């Protein structure tokens, strides 16, 4: 052994124990007992020791959750004990029949039951050998599944190792799911990024777990509940299901706290009724309850019929459906100009939530389902966050219903609409379409981008309609007076909006890149681009090949970026943003050394020897900031011919006034 001293090994072990403890508290018990910074520090320390002593890295070290290289396909794993599916019952009478039949088969009047929620995700099996997670796989066809170990390792609530008393083999089974809050948040972000939202949490969980690149799975906040023991060898496990769940919980697995041990069928019915009424409070989708015979001996005695156990049954919740009238079909124009049809519904409550609209995706979807205006339609919320139209109720048609086709002209700007041959989507051909501009502006001012508070949809729309703004760069030219006149907004609020616009000028480069709304460039890619290129100028010159070297950037994104910067109108917008004083550089690229750094300029009147935009450009290149209004913070007012009221204001506030000549002299020296 090298000069590694024992204290390092001790520290390493202590760190792992500590980190595993906080992981367990956070991911399994949902408790946070350490600040993010302190946690990161522990992780950093562990990583640095491990990088110095690579032979001390173990596969269950908390640093080893993500990191496996992407694979080209999943290998197959055989399930030594098949993963079965469940028979269903849909009403009390069927449940009672199942109970009576089971009693009869057991030759008893009663038996112990465990009730559990039926989580709507995907089943996985996790195998531990001598306490270490060796592999994890999907259910597949029940006999063979896909080896998704590397992806499962990224789920924080799956222990990479379990305590020492588990020498032997243990296979546990559980349901991987996408927490609903994270699902909603992810879809909100996807919509902001003009990506198609995922249709439901189950498909997303499955899609996320079956990514060939574990770093992608790692970005999806999947979770798991363990609901069963597959098999064990060489480990003393309890002889009934309830105690087994307790035993697994002790080992560090995440067990659903809503499981219930019952002795009477009436308790099962109460459990079902309770969760039917309260499932909305859960942060995961459920589609029923699972009723299990508790004793393993009884389970073995009952056995299976075909692929379903006789010892368990799913008592399904009725899917949350309702029928309502589709009164009209509206169309939103997206940031890319896509025409997005949606159903306007007579408001109806489905599972406690009032639904007024539902997406219709595209024209093909409407045609395939033969949805017509005036139809009665069945809508469904089955754990899904986005309500879906299942089908029209054809029997209820009166003959007055109207078939729908997407218009040939844009509903917002009346320009021609085209259908891209490779997509089912229609697009407005007018780059300056007001609908499209509105979406771009909404995106730019949104929380995740420039975070301009007070600029709500209505104000943006009114500013656009009044022609006060046409694109995102015009936001920086609005005055408080304009806002007040336009929206009958009080002076104080108008000033607040202007302040917030001003404040947004200091947003980091990554936010600006994201805010530009380049197709497929989400906030994460934007961050990568900012840290890689350090300025918009450099990014705008990046070629496809260099972009393709970046993490998470594939052909689609690279093409979209180069296409964006190849358009003169986009480059004009960027130039205007720079002139308005946005720093289009990462702070690493220092502006402090520039001669106008931190100086605020206001321009008024007509310049004779250079255009206004050339002057503005020069100021910002030299590190200065151009603002629209003269305030106590203004450093210089550049006054040309026929200056406006800004000059008077500058005089009143005793602000330094520059003639065009003086200005030219100033910039000439640099
Ligand atoms: S027990 C043979 N318990 O439902 C019994 N399954 O239709 C095996 N599921 O593939 C399953 N929650 O993915 C069990 N508490 C729970 C469950 C559950 C969800 C899923 C599981 C299984 C499917 C069966």
XYZ file of C-alpha atoms and ligand atoms in Angstrom:
694
model
C 0.000 0.000 0.000
C 1.159 3.521 -0.725
C 1.470 6.215 1.854
C -2.252 6.278 2.252
C -2.869 6.797 5.856
C -5.627 5.183 7.766
C -7.232 8.464 8.568
C -8.090 8.849 4.872
C -9.905 5.542 4.773
C -11.707 6.455 7.967
C -12.702 9.828 6.564
C -13.869 8.191 3.343
C -16.081 5.756 5.200
C -17.428 8.495 7.466
C -18.263 10.633 4.459
C -20.107 7.800 2.741
C -22.085 6.979 5.849
C -22.969 10.650 6.330
C -23.977 11.186 2.706
C -25.994 7.971 2.613
C -27.767 9.086 5.761
C -28.732 12.445 4.215
C -29.745 10.749 0.974
C -31.983 8.388 2.915
C -33.539 11.237 4.901
C -34.133 13.255 1.772
C -35.186 10.680 -0.804
C -36.874 8.065 1.345
C -38.209 9.993 4.314
C -38.698 13.258 2.452
C -36.793 15.176 5.151
C -34.074 17.665 4.567
C -31.694 18.010 7.499
C -28.728 19.582 5.792
C -28.333 22.630 3.582
C -27.582 22.059 -0.099
C -24.235 23.761 0.348
C -23.162 21.584 3.250
C -24.290 18.474 1.358
C -22.377 19.553 -1.737
C -19.315 20.096 0.401
C -19.441 16.544 1.743
C -19.879 15.229 -1.804
C -16.996 17.347 -3.056
C -14.734 16.116 -0.318
C -15.635 12.504 -1.069
C -15.101 13.026 -4.795
C -11.729 14.606 -4.254
C -10.511 11.761 -2.012
C -11.792 9.222 -4.524
C -10.117 10.948 -7.421
C -6.811 10.890 -5.532
C -7.236 7.236 -4.578
C -9.236 5.634 -7.407
C -8.722 2.126 -6.035
C -10.792 3.132 -3.006
C -13.874 3.778 -5.165
C -16.575 1.188 -4.523
C -19.634 0.564 -6.687
C -21.974 1.561 -3.874
C -20.234 4.868 -3.193
C -22.738 7.758 -3.416
C -20.479 9.273 -6.090
C -21.223 6.328 -8.356
C -24.942 6.945 -8.952
C -24.514 8.594 -12.321
C -21.502 8.220 -14.489
C -21.933 5.122 -16.577
C -21.342 5.727 -20.266
C -24.385 5.675 -22.562
C -25.088 2.243 -23.988
C -26.329 1.342 -27.435
C -28.932 -1.111 -26.228
C -30.072 -2.757 -23.014
C -29.048 -6.299 -22.260
C -31.688 -8.801 -21.210
C -32.171 -10.069 -17.692
C -34.043 -13.259 -16.849
C -36.425 -13.080 -13.926
C -35.814 -16.243 -11.869
C -39.333 -15.806 -10.455
C -41.618 -14.226 -13.092
C -43.140 -10.818 -12.472
C -46.868 -11.421 -12.626
C -49.719 -9.078 -13.390
C -52.881 -8.648 -11.372
C -56.473 -9.584 -11.987
C -58.914 -6.691 -11.671
C -62.205 -6.097 -9.917
C -64.259 -2.976 -10.504
C -66.986 -3.045 -7.861
C -67.798 -4.237 -4.345
C -69.701 -7.276 -5.545
C -66.671 -8.550 -7.480
C -64.395 -7.818 -4.528
C -66.705 -9.816 -2.242
C -66.649 -12.698 -4.730
C -62.868 -12.690 -4.733
C -62.838 -12.703 -0.937
C -65.337 -15.561 -0.629
C -63.521 -17.611 -3.272
C -60.198 -17.068 -1.494
C -61.665 -18.069 1.888
C -63.066 -21.164 0.227
C -59.714 -22.098 -1.354
C -57.975 -21.591 1.993
C -60.654 -23.548 3.809
C -61.064 -20.653 6.272
C -63.717 -18.064 7.163
C -61.322 -15.201 7.081
C -57.700 -14.262 6.327
C -55.383 -11.334 6.939
C -55.089 -8.764 4.198
C -52.689 -5.989 3.266
C -54.164 -3.089 1.289
C -51.860 -0.969 -0.824
C -52.245 1.780 -3.357
C -51.790 0.704 -6.930
C -49.221 3.142 -8.209
C -49.373 3.902 -11.893
C -45.777 3.651 -13.002
C -43.691 0.723 -14.127
C -42.592 -2.394 -12.318
C -38.921 -3.094 -11.692
C -36.941 -5.786 -9.908
C -33.772 -4.928 -7.947
C -31.274 -7.636 -7.061
C -28.834 -7.247 -4.175
C -25.951 -9.625 -3.718
C -24.183 -9.559 -0.374
C -25.755 -6.198 0.299
C -24.761 -4.513 -2.970
C -27.177 -3.553 -5.756
C -26.058 -5.787 -8.623
C -28.754 -5.252 -11.179
C -32.159 -3.806 -11.780
C -34.524 -4.547 -14.624
C -37.911 -3.723 -16.047
C -40.778 -6.177 -15.987
C -40.593 -6.802 -19.740
C -42.790 -9.782 -20.602
C -42.671 -10.967 -16.993
C -39.959 -13.559 -17.718
C -37.252 -11.355 -19.228
C -36.779 -7.653 -18.712
C -34.325 -4.982 -19.794
C -31.224 -4.375 -17.740
C -31.668 -0.751 -16.671
C -29.321 -0.901 -13.676
C -27.375 2.245 -14.574
C -30.575 4.248 -14.825
C -32.055 2.838 -11.624
C -28.882 3.810 -9.789
C -29.728 7.472 -10.474
C -32.916 7.213 -8.381
C -31.988 8.615 -4.982
C -34.471 6.474 -3.036
C -32.938 3.220 -4.302
C -30.161 2.181 -1.909
C -26.935 1.183 -3.657
C -26.160 -1.021 -0.696
C -28.093 -2.414 2.233
C -26.823 -3.285 5.731
C -24.341 -6.044 6.491
C -26.828 -8.581 7.810
C -27.970 -9.216 4.248
C -25.230 -11.509 3.041
C -26.946 -13.583 0.416
C -29.285 -12.635 -2.421
C -32.354 -10.470 -2.163
C -34.648 -9.424 -4.976
C -37.184 -6.695 -4.255
C -39.876 -5.376 -6.540
C -41.426 -1.990 -6.789
C -43.025 0.666 -8.902
C -40.955 3.468 -10.428
C -43.028 6.598 -10.909
C -42.777 10.213 -11.926
C -43.930 12.474 -9.060
C -46.866 14.566 -10.288
C -45.441 17.899 -9.134
C -42.231 17.254 -11.053
C -44.230 16.082 -14.044
C -46.246 19.312 -14.158
C -43.075 21.348 -13.736
C -41.287 19.414 -16.471
C -44.178 19.937 -18.892
C -44.337 23.630 -18.050
C -40.683 23.878 -18.968
C -41.103 21.778 -22.097
C -43.883 24.076 -23.262
C -41.669 27.087 -22.647
C -39.064 25.398 -24.778
C -41.615 24.628 -27.470
C -41.207 20.913 -26.930
C -44.268 18.670 -27.007
C -45.394 18.089 -23.434
C -45.318 14.489 -22.191
C -48.786 13.044 -22.208
C -48.829 11.308 -18.831
C -46.591 10.532 -15.875
C -46.540 6.779 -16.485
C -45.203 7.046 -20.030
C -42.714 9.630 -18.855
C -41.485 7.358 -16.079
C -41.114 4.520 -18.535
C -39.468 6.698 -21.186
C -37.098 8.187 -18.624
C -36.050 4.839 -17.224
C -35.434 3.427 -20.663
C -32.999 6.102 -21.787
C -29.741 4.722 -23.098
C -27.869 7.606 -21.511
C -28.074 7.532 -17.678
C -27.337 11.265 -17.477
C -30.732 11.887 -19.085
C -32.475 9.624 -16.573
C -30.611 11.477 -13.865
C -32.276 14.717 -14.949
C -35.717 13.190 -14.485
C -36.764 13.155 -10.840
C -38.019 9.553 -10.745
C -38.971 7.881 -7.504
C -39.889 4.377 -6.365
C -42.024 2.511 -3.846
C -41.045 -1.051 -3.069
C -44.151 -3.254 -2.825
C -42.868 -6.781 -2.659
C -40.143 -9.337 -2.130
C -39.312 -11.306 -5.276
C -37.114 -13.911 -3.597
C -34.302 -14.200 -1.132
C -31.521 -16.680 -0.637
C -29.435 -16.957 2.499
C -31.247 -14.120 4.257
C -33.744 -14.509 7.043
C -36.923 -12.829 5.883
C -40.319 -12.669 7.640
C -43.059 -15.067 6.664
C -45.766 -12.612 5.802
C -46.068 -9.624 3.506
C -46.743 -6.973 6.156
C -43.672 -7.827 8.221
C -41.604 -8.131 5.059
C -42.492 -4.567 4.186
C -41.370 -3.519 7.670
C -38.159 -5.519 7.244
C -37.432 -3.892 3.867
C -38.136 -0.480 5.331
C -35.548 -1.212 8.001
C -33.039 -2.020 5.278
C -33.541 1.473 3.813
C -36.103 0.850 1.070
C -38.901 3.305 0.439
C -42.205 1.719 1.373
C -45.536 3.413 0.818
C -46.652 4.797 4.210
C -50.298 4.338 3.193
C -50.146 0.526 3.281
C -52.723 -0.931 5.667
C -52.883 -4.218 7.510
C -56.545 -5.388 7.758
C -58.457 -8.285 9.173
C -61.924 -7.561 7.752
C -63.232 -6.973 4.277
C -65.079 -3.881 5.551
C -61.679 -2.242 6.186
C -60.694 -2.911 2.596
C -63.857 -1.177 1.397
C -63.171 1.800 3.652
C -59.594 1.981 2.403
C -60.838 1.984 -1.189
C -63.481 4.658 -0.537
C -61.019 6.814 1.328
C -58.443 6.774 -1.424
C -61.005 7.156 -4.194
C -61.979 10.436 -2.537
C -58.463 11.498 -1.553
C -56.161 10.288 -4.296
C -55.818 13.894 -5.488
C -53.738 14.596 -2.399
C -51.022 12.143 -3.480
C -48.009 13.240 -5.463
C -48.178 10.182 -7.729
C -50.790 8.701 -10.024
C -52.825 5.760 -8.755
C -55.352 3.665 -10.605
C -56.768 1.602 -7.763
C -55.790 -0.370 -4.694
C -54.097 -3.757 -4.456
C -55.558 -6.266 -2.011
C -53.055 -8.932 -0.932
C -53.293 -12.059 1.195
C -50.804 -11.427 4.002
C -49.406 -14.868 4.912
C -46.832 -16.274 2.478
C -47.877 -19.813 3.263
C -51.407 -18.973 2.196
C -50.076 -17.192 -0.907
C -48.171 -20.334 -1.910
C -51.212 -22.468 -1.273
C -53.365 -20.245 -3.481
C -50.794 -20.094 -6.306
C -51.319 -18.499 -9.693
C -53.726 -18.918 -12.559
C -51.986 -18.266 -15.840
C -50.004 -15.102 -15.133
C -52.082 -13.769 -12.286
C -51.734 -14.668 -8.630
C -54.859 -15.870 -6.859
C -53.518 -14.250 -3.680
C -53.868 -10.635 -4.840
C -56.281 -8.546 -6.817
C -56.431 -4.959 -8.074
C -59.595 -3.082 -7.150
C -59.543 -0.378 -9.806
C -60.748 3.203 -9.426
C -63.220 4.268 -12.072
C -61.235 6.396 -14.540
C -62.009 10.042 -14.166
C -64.145 10.703 -17.166
C -66.916 13.119 -17.921
C -69.016 14.164 -20.866
C -69.324 17.759 -21.931
C -69.984 19.916 -24.998
C -67.170 21.061 -27.204
C -68.427 24.532 -28.020
C -65.588 25.674 -30.233
C -62.060 25.024 -31.374
C -59.547 27.754 -30.686
C -56.067 28.139 -32.080
C -52.965 29.360 -30.308
C -50.017 30.445 -32.354
C -46.791 29.199 -30.781
C -43.399 30.897 -30.706
C -42.336 28.988 -33.776
C -45.513 29.979 -35.593
C -47.119 26.560 -35.078
C -50.918 26.589 -35.037
C -52.016 24.683 -31.946
C -55.700 23.771 -31.878
C -57.481 23.342 -28.557
C -61.014 22.430 -27.561
C -63.141 25.007 -25.781
C -65.403 23.025 -23.497
C -68.458 23.764 -21.446
C -66.727 23.827 -18.040
C -67.036 20.546 -16.210
C -65.572 19.066 -13.063
C -63.546 15.877 -13.530
C -62.163 14.322 -10.387
C -62.490 17.610 -8.527
C -60.799 19.774 -11.165
C -62.724 22.095 -13.477
C -61.806 21.543 -17.087
C -62.491 24.313 -19.624
C -60.102 23.442 -22.419
C -58.279 20.399 -23.716
C -55.483 20.165 -26.234
C -56.333 18.807 -29.676
C -52.645 18.494 -30.679
C -52.983 18.860 -34.444
C -55.298 18.421 -37.379
C -54.564 14.714 -37.824
C -55.594 14.084 -34.235
C -58.916 15.891 -34.772
C -59.538 13.969 -38.012
C -58.600 10.577 -36.577
C -61.000 11.016 -33.672
C -63.565 12.728 -35.903
C -64.071 15.517 -33.376
C -66.571 18.149 -34.526
C -67.602 21.536 -33.154
C -70.810 21.101 -31.163
C -70.020 17.457 -30.314
C -70.506 15.954 -26.892
C -67.112 14.566 -25.997
C -65.777 12.183 -23.375
C -62.890 13.769 -21.537
C -60.574 11.975 -19.208
C -58.105 12.800 -16.511
C -56.475 9.531 -15.569
C -53.708 10.809 -13.353
C -52.752 12.846 -16.384
C -52.258 16.488 -15.860
C -53.342 17.382 -19.376
C -56.980 16.418 -19.929
C -57.524 14.307 -23.005
C -60.493 13.974 -25.283
C -61.185 10.265 -25.581
C -63.824 10.458 -28.298
C -66.951 12.242 -29.422
C -70.266 10.697 -28.363
C -71.536 9.965 -31.843
C -74.982 8.857 -30.599
C -75.607 12.330 -29.228
C -75.100 14.070 -32.572
C -77.983 16.130 -33.865
C -76.611 16.815 -37.329
C -75.715 20.417 -36.541
C -72.108 19.589 -35.630
C -69.419 21.049 -37.846
C -66.277 19.356 -39.086
C -63.135 21.338 -38.472
C -60.147 22.080 -40.631
C -57.258 24.291 -39.717
C -57.577 27.634 -41.468
C -55.489 28.443 -44.525
C -54.654 31.817 -42.989
C -53.241 32.547 -39.568
C -56.015 33.465 -37.097
C -53.772 36.133 -35.553
C -52.224 37.897 -38.537
C -54.064 36.478 -41.526
C -50.858 35.432 -43.290
C -50.717 32.201 -45.259
C -50.338 28.985 -43.343
C -48.222 26.044 -44.532
C -48.042 22.445 -43.433
C -44.522 21.134 -43.030
C -44.476 17.890 -44.991
C -42.644 15.923 -42.304
C -44.910 17.048 -39.470
C -48.626 17.108 -38.803
C -48.284 20.744 -37.738
C -49.281 23.874 -39.597
C -47.194 27.023 -39.358
C -47.901 30.693 -39.917
C -45.466 31.950 -42.551
C -45.206 35.471 -41.177
C -42.141 35.892 -39.006
C -43.651 39.067 -37.546
C -47.017 37.455 -36.764
C -48.484 39.133 -33.719
C -49.488 35.789 -32.160
C -46.005 34.492 -32.575
C -44.461 37.733 -31.333
C -46.674 37.582 -28.258
C -45.498 34.062 -27.396
C -41.863 35.075 -27.908
C -42.275 38.090 -25.654
C -44.123 36.054 -23.020
C -41.272 33.569 -23.093
C -38.604 36.280 -22.878
C -40.162 37.951 -19.820
C -41.012 34.638 -18.106
C -39.594 33.663 -14.740
C -37.042 31.196 -16.061
C -35.801 33.648 -18.673
C -35.483 37.401 -17.962
C -37.937 37.316 -15.059
C -39.573 40.683 -15.726
C -42.293 40.926 -13.133
C -45.467 42.810 -13.942
C -45.316 42.159 -17.680
C -48.332 39.918 -17.866
C -49.898 38.515 -21.008
C -52.494 41.290 -21.273
C -49.915 44.078 -21.077
C -47.681 42.347 -23.641
C -50.664 41.935 -25.944
C -51.719 45.562 -25.576
C -48.192 46.809 -26.187
C -48.035 44.715 -29.322
C -51.428 45.794 -30.612
C -50.587 49.441 -29.973
C -47.412 48.860 -31.978
C -45.263 50.016 -29.073
C -43.272 46.833 -29.227
C -42.726 44.390 -32.049
C -40.066 42.105 -30.673
C -38.249 41.372 -27.441
C -35.690 44.122 -27.878
C -38.423 46.779 -27.918
C -39.248 45.943 -24.302
C -36.278 48.090 -23.320
C -37.693 51.153 -25.031
C -41.043 51.256 -23.239
C -41.668 54.161 -20.905
C -43.765 54.311 -17.757
C -46.052 56.864 -19.465
C -46.821 54.436 -22.248
C -47.676 51.666 -19.828
C -49.894 53.987 -17.785
C -51.822 55.197 -20.807
C -52.177 51.804 -22.323
C -53.374 49.672 -19.515
C -54.732 52.294 -17.135
C -52.015 51.158 -14.769
C -51.230 53.395 -11.798
C -47.959 55.313 -11.855
C -46.458 53.341 -9.029
C -47.082 50.008 -10.732
C -45.892 51.321 -14.077
C -42.659 52.478 -12.454
C -42.270 49.092 -10.857
C -42.544 47.437 -14.256
C -39.938 49.803 -15.674
C -37.668 49.035 -12.711
C -38.088 45.374 -13.295
C -37.263 45.823 -16.993
C -34.147 47.747 -15.971
C -33.192 45.082 -13.467
C -33.461 42.382 -16.110
C -30.520 43.981 -17.927
C -28.237 42.343 -15.409
C -29.464 38.816 -16.043
C -26.691 36.349 -16.851
C -25.945 35.313 -20.399
C -27.570 31.874 -20.007
C -30.942 33.492 -19.221
C -30.662 35.738 -22.261
C -29.838 32.812 -24.529
C -32.801 30.898 -23.144
C -35.001 33.994 -23.462
C -34.228 34.369 -27.166
C -36.491 31.377 -27.651
C -34.253 29.474 -30.066
C -36.182 26.352 -30.986
C -35.203 23.329 -28.826
C -32.829 25.397 -26.676
C -34.013 24.897 -23.126
C -32.570 26.419 -20.009
C -29.986 23.678 -19.542
C -28.654 23.834 -23.067
C -28.612 27.623 -22.708
C -26.372 27.279 -19.670
C -24.013 24.986 -21.519
C -23.839 27.433 -24.422
C -23.186 30.384 -22.116
C -20.387 28.691 -20.251
C -18.855 27.352 -23.430
C -18.946 30.433 -25.637
C -18.947 33.185 -22.964
C -20.614 35.715 -25.264
C -23.507 35.885 -27.700
C -21.137 37.179 -30.296
C -19.011 34.032 -30.111
C -22.057 31.810 -29.938
C -23.520 33.449 -33.015
C -20.385 32.472 -34.941
C -20.237 28.901 -33.674
C -20.414 26.281 -36.389
C -22.431 23.104 -36.258
C -19.417 20.871 -35.625
C -18.266 22.737 -32.537
C -21.825 22.827 -31.191
C -22.121 19.091 -31.627
C -19.233 18.578 -29.228
C -21.258 19.980 -26.346
C -23.149 17.777 -23.910
C -26.860 17.367 -24.700
C -26.509 19.053 -28.085
C -27.485 16.877 -31.026
C -28.093 17.658 -34.681
C -31.570 19.049 -34.103
C -30.379 21.601 -31.559
C -27.173 22.469 -33.423
C -29.120 23.081 -36.653
C -31.643 25.192 -34.843
C -28.913 27.352 -33.271
C -27.021 27.966 -36.497
C -30.284 28.640 -38.297
C -31.291 31.190 -35.656
C -28.078 33.170 -35.896
C -28.028 33.047 -39.679
C -31.148 35.211 -39.812
C -30.474 38.941 -40.088
C -33.630 39.844 -38.164
C -32.418 37.831 -35.182
C -29.000 39.439 -35.310
C -30.725 42.848 -35.402
C -32.651 41.982 -32.258
C -29.456 40.907 -30.515
C -27.760 44.127 -31.511
C -30.646 46.145 -30.119
C -30.491 44.216 -26.871
C -26.824 45.016 -26.586
C -27.469 48.662 -27.292
C -30.081 48.696 -24.535
C -27.390 47.694 -22.114
C -27.845 43.964 -21.691
C -24.585 42.296 -21.061
C -24.352 39.668 -23.734
C -21.270 38.183 -22.175
C -20.636 35.839 -19.344
C -19.124 37.788 -16.481
C -15.874 35.814 -17.054
C -15.397 37.919 -20.126
C -14.599 41.013 -18.228
C -16.294 44.284 -19.011
C -14.728 46.026 -16.080
C -11.707 47.073 -18.044
C -13.833 48.760 -20.716
C -13.707 52.601 -20.665
C -17.484 53.162 -20.353
C -17.964 50.364 -17.816
C -20.933 51.096 -15.554
C -21.769 54.409 -17.268
C -25.365 55.142 -18.149
C -26.172 57.107 -21.290
C -29.411 58.652 -22.508
C -29.738 59.861 -26.098
C -31.970 62.689 -27.206
C -32.373 64.658 -30.441
C -31.036 64.002 -33.934
C -27.386 63.151 -34.542
C -25.770 64.392 -37.703
C -22.514 62.544 -38.156
C -23.526 59.075 -37.123
C -26.813 57.221 -36.845
C -28.442 56.811 -33.493
C -27.970 53.059 -33.548
C -24.275 53.423 -34.451
C -23.841 55.677 -31.438
C -25.677 53.233 -29.206
C -23.639 50.362 -30.524
C -20.409 52.185 -29.844
C -21.469 52.967 -26.268
C -22.313 49.390 -25.497
C -19.184 48.004 -27.132
C -17.201 50.276 -24.840
C -19.058 48.855 -21.829
C -21.681 51.606 -21.361
C -25.388 51.130 -20.864
C -28.111 52.965 -22.783
C -31.243 53.764 -20.883
C -34.414 55.406 -22.008
C -35.192 57.775 -19.177
C -33.110 60.441 -17.501
C -32.831 59.736 -13.786
C -30.450 60.604 -10.998
C -28.415 57.577 -12.049
C -27.777 58.802 -15.573
C -24.123 59.675 -16.211
C -24.332 61.316 -19.654
C -27.025 62.695 -21.902
C -25.946 62.768 -25.515
C -27.892 65.618 -27.021
C -28.278 66.059 -30.785
C -30.315 68.546 -32.835
C -33.814 69.417 -31.554
C -33.496 67.606 -28.246
C -36.666 66.637 -26.396
C -37.700 67.064 -22.786
C -34.894 64.741 -21.725
C -32.423 67.579 -22.139
C -34.388 69.802 -19.782
C -34.604 67.006 -17.263
C -30.855 66.468 -17.513
C -30.251 70.159 -16.905
C -32.524 70.094 -13.885
C -30.711 67.119 -12.454
C -27.328 68.604 -13.314
C -26.318 65.675 -15.427
C -23.375 65.952 -17.737
C -24.571 66.798 -21.257
C -22.517 65.811 -24.270
C -22.771 67.419 -27.668
C -22.341 65.172 -30.676
C -18.885 66.636 -31.210
C -17.801 65.899 -27.651
C -19.156 62.403 -27.925
C -17.267 61.762 -31.177
C -14.111 63.023 -29.550
C -14.676 60.714 -26.571
C -15.157 57.602 -28.640
C -12.376 58.525 -31.003
C -9.847 58.278 -28.245
C -10.621 54.553 -27.929
S -48.055 -6.400 -6.478
C -48.411 -10.311 -8.566
N -48.445 -4.020 -5.492
O -49.424 -3.279 -10.892
C -48.520 -9.043 -7.904
N -48.263 -4.251 -7.839
O -51.033 -5.125 -12.639
C -47.463 -8.190 -8.325
N -48.431 -2.146 -9.054
O -46.880 -4.984 -12.566
C -47.698 -6.837 -8.104
N -48.688 -0.844 -7.317
O -46.326 -2.694 -11.656
C -48.280 -4.745 -6.602
N -48.791 -1.967 -4.481
C -48.601 -2.697 -5.585
C -48.577 -2.108 -6.869
C -48.413 -2.929 -7.974
C -48.582 -0.886 -8.637
C -48.316 -2.547 -10.482
C -47.120 -3.416 -10.758
C -47.646 -4.618 -11.463
C -49.005 -4.176 -11.881
C -49.907 -5.388 -11.904
